[in-house]
XYZ file of N, CA and C in Angstrom:
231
model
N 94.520 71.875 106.878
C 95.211 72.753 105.951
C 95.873 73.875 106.747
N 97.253 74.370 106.385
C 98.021 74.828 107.201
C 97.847 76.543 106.474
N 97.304 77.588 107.211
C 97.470 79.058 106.483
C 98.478 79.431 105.871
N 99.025 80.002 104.720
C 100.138 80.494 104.470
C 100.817 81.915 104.861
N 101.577 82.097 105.941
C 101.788 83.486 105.668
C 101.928 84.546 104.697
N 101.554 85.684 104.714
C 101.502 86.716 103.735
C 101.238 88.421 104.379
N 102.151 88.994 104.007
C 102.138 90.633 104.042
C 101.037 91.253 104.097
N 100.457 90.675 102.856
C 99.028 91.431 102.160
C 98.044 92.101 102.822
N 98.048 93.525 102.946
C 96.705 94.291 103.593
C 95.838 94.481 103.401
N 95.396 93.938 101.680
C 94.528 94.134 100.559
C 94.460 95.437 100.464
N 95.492 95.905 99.859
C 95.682 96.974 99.016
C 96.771 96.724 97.966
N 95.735 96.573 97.074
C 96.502 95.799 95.976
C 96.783 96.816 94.846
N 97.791 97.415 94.536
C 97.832 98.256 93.598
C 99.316 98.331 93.589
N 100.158 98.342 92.393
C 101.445 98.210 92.388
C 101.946 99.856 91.904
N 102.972 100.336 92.625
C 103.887 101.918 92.109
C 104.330 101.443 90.699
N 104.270 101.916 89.769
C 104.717 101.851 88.305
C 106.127 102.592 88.555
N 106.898 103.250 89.106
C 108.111 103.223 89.228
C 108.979 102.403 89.997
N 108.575 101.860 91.378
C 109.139 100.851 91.802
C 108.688 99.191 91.151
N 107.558 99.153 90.702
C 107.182 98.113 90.766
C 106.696 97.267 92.218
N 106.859 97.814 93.103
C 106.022 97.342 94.079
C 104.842 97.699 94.931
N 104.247 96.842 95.393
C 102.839 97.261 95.912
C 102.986 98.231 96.992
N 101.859 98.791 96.688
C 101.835 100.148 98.283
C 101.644 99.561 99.349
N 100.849 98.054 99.372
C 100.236 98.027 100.930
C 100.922 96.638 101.142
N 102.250 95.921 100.678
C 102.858 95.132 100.903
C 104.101 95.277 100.590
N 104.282 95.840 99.698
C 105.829 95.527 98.937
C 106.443 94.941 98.521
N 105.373 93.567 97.565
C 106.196 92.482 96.705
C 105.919 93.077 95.328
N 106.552 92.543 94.637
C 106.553 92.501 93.443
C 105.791 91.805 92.819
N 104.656 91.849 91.341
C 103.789 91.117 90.984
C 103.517 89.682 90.971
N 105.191 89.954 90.703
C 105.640 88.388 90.141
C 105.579 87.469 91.737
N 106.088 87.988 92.693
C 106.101 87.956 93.830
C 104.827 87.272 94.445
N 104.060 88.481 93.894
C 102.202 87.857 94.640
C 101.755 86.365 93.649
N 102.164 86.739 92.995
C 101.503 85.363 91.457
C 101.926 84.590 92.390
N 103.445 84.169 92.459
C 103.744 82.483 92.861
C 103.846 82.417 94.436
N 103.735 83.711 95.349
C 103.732 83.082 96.567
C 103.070 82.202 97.206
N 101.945 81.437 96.742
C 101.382 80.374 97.087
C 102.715 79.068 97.079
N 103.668 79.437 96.483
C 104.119 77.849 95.434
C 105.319 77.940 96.659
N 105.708 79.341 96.832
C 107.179 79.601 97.465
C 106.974 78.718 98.637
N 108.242 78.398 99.138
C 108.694 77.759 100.622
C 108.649 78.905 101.595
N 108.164 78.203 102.930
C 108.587 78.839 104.228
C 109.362 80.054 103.976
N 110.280 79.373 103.523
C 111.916 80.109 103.708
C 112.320 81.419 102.949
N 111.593 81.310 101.352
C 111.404 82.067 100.739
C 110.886 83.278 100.782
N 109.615 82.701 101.420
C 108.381 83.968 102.034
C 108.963 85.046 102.856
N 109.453 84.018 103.642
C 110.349 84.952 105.153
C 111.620 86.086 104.191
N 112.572 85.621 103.854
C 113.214 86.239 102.660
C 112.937 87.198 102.332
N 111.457 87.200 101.125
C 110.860 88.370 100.531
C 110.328 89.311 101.973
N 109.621 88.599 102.618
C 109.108 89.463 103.920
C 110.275 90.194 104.299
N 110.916 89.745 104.982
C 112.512 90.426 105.381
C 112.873 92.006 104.449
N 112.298 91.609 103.223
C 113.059 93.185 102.019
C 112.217 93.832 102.027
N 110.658 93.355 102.983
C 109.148 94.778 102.533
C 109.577 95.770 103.032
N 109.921 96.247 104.507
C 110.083 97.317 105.345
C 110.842 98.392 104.145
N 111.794 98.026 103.695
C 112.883 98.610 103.199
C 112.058 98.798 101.900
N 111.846 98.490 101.015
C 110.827 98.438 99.833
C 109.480 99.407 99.768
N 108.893 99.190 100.789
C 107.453 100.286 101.230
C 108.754 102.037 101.098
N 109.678 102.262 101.567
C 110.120 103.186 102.047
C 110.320 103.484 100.619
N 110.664 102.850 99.524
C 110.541 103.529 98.110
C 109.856 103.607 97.433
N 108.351 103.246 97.803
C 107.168 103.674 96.667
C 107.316 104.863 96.573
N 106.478 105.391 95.671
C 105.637 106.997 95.906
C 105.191 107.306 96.147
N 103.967 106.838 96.810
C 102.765 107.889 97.405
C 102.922 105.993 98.184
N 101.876 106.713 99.660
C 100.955 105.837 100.169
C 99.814 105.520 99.804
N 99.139 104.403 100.155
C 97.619 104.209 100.073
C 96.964 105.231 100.527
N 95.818 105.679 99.477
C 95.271 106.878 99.933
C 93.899 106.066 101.338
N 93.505 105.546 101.154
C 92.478 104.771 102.001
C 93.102 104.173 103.277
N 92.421 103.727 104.329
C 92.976 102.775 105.964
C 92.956 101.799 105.834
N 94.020 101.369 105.769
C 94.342 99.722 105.717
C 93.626 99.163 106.891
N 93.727 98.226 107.024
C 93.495 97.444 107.853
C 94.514 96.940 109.209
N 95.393 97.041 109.120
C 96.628 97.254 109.730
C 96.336 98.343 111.107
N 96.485 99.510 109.994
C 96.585 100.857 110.496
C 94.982 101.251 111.733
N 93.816 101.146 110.670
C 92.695 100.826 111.106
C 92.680 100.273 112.834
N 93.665 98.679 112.788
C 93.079 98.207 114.134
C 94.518 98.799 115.228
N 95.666 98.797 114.708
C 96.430 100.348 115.457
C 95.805 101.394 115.782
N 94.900 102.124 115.333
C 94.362 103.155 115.833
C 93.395 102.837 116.602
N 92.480 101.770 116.544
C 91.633 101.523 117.720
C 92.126 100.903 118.857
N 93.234 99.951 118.457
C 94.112 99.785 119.883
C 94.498 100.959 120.496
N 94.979 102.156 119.927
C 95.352 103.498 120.770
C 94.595 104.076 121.484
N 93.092 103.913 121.062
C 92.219 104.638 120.993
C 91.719 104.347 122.935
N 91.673 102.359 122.650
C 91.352 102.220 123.983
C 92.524 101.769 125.306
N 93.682 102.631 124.671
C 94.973 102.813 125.943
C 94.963 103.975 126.388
C-alpha cells in the first residue's frame, strides 16, 4: 500500500472567515475527499497552501509538529 501525501499537521480546526484550516490550508471539502483525489490534484491544492495559511486569522495557538522538530533541529546546529 502506497502512503498518500498530505499537508496535515494535525491541527485540525478550520478559520470561519477564510474557511481554511490553520495548520494546513485546505478547505473542508478539501480534507473529506483527499483520499479519492489524484496525484495531480493533491500537488495542485498543495501548491495554493503557502499562499492560503497567509490569510487565516490567527495561528495555531499550540506547536505543531512541524515547528516542534524545526526547533530541535536548531537547537542541535
Amino acid at each position: 500500500m502506497t502512503a498518500i501525501e498530505s499537508p496535515c499537521i494535525l491541527v485540525c480546526s478550520i478559520d470561519m472567515k477564510t474557511g481554511f484550516c490553520f495548520g494546513c490550508g485546505r478547505t473542508r471539502e478539501e480534507i473529506g475527499a483527499w483520499i479519492e483525489m489524484t496525484p495531480e490534484v493533491r500537488r495542485s491544492v498543495m501548491a495554493e497552501l503557502p499562499a492560503r495559511l497567509e490569510m487565516v486569522e490567527r495561528r495555531p495557538r499550540r506547536e505543531t509538529r512541524r515547528t516542534r522538530l524545526a526547533r530541535e533541529r536548531d537547537a542541535l546546529s
